[in-house]
Amino acid sequence: MNEQNAGGVRQRSVEIVVPVYNEAHVLADSIGRLHAYLETSFPFPFTITVADNASTDATWQAALDLAHRLPHVHAVHLDAKGRGRALKHVWSRSGADVVAYMDVDLSTGLEGFLPLVAPLLSGHSDLAIGSRLHRQSAVQRGAKREFISRSYNLLLRAGLAARFSDAQCGFKAVRTDVFLALAPHIEDTAWFFDTELLVLAQRNRLRIHEVPVDWTDDADSRVDIVRTALDDLKGMRRMFRKSVTGRARIAAVPRRTRTTTPVLPVGAPASSAEHLEYAS
């Protein structure tokens, strides 16, 4: 995956995972759009990995077809469901410098991807998240989902002293070496995986970078909101116990100093991204 430029210098690379479950009807269009955008607008070597979470429709065959047809596209099949399970499986085996993921519906505008990963590639940050609650974000979603999202993040602030603004946005990236250090301590295999990753990062004083996003809610979303909310509350309770007992501290978390100026799209305002270094 790692490539060299004309001067023989190895370029840092990114692997983007798209977890899917029964998405045969949208997969080809979404991956095609993502691939076209990255090929024409992204200045770093990349790989797209479609992670099939035990789909029961034609998703796996569609993923294989895409991997055969498009360069830089791979497909991985898992025998059990769970977004966290898929991300942990692929990210733990990645040869890229930075690993990322986005939802298959591409709810987040792709123009936000370079600002998301650039500070990780340059060594300025350790993790990066898209935030729908950022003051510069443009979000289109219903009042119910808006209320649930804001309420969840308020609970995280109150219960776990979270300082990141949006734990659930399906648009995140992390340095691979950092993830490998955190991965053995992440227990959740479903939707709370993201929150657990971020809480562990904050407890270990890692640098979390937030970017605004253009977000359009997916009307076809099949997430069970009630069940997910209950699972999240259980996860929060578990993380609170970890935090108060000191088990959220990890001894061997890699640190990196800045290496280069972060790459941002031409014309992007300096205030469009926030660098947050958290203390426990």
mmCIF file with all atom_site columns, C-alpha atoms in Angstrom, residues 153 157 161-167 198 208:
data_model
loop_
_atom_site.group_PDB
_atom_site.id
_atom_site.type_symbol
_atom_site.label_atom_id
_atom_site.label_alt_id
_atom_site.label_comp_id
_atom_site.label_asym_id
_atom_site.label_entity_id
_atom_site.label_seq_id
_atom_site.pdbx_PDB_ins_code
_atom_site.Cartn_x
_atom_site.Cartn_y
_atom_site.Cartn_z
_atom_site.occupancy
_atom_site.B_iso_or_equiv
_atom_site.pdbx_formal_charge
_atom_site.auth_seq_id
_atom_site.auth_comp_id
_atom_site.auth_asym_id
_atom_site.auth_atom_id
_atom_site.pdbx_PDB_model_num
ATOM 1  C CA . ASN A 1 153 ? -23.202 13.782 23.854 1.00 0.00 ? 153 ASN A CA 1
ATOM 2  C CA . ARG A 1 157 ? -19.880 15.066 29.001 1.00 0.00 ? 157 ARG A CA 1
ATOM 3  C CA . ALA A 1 161 ? -16.167 14.198 31.187 1.00 0.00 ? 161 ALA A CA 1
ATOM 4  C CA . ALA A 1 162 ? -15.953 13.813 27.409 1.00 0.00 ? 162 ALA A CA 1
ATOM 5  C CA . ARG A 1 163 ? -14.533 16.846 25.632 1.00 0.00 ? 163 ARG A CA 1
ATOM 6  C CA . PHE A 1 164 ? -15.111 15.699 22.068 1.00 0.00 ? 164 PHE A CA 1
ATOM 7  C CA . SER A 1 165 ? -18.351 17.005 20.605 1.00 0.00 ? 165 SER A CA 1
ATOM 8  C CA . ASP A 1 166 ? -19.762 14.147 18.480 1.00 0.00 ? 166 ASP A CA 1
ATOM 9  C CA . ALA A 1 167 ? -19.035 10.531 19.375 1.00 0.00 ? 167 ALA A CA 1
ATOM 10 C CA . LEU A 1 198 ? -12.540 8.219  21.920 1.00 0.00 ? 198 LEU A CA 1
ATOM 11 C CA . ILE A 1 208 ? -8.137  14.496 18.947 1.00 0.00 ? 208 ILE A CA 1
#
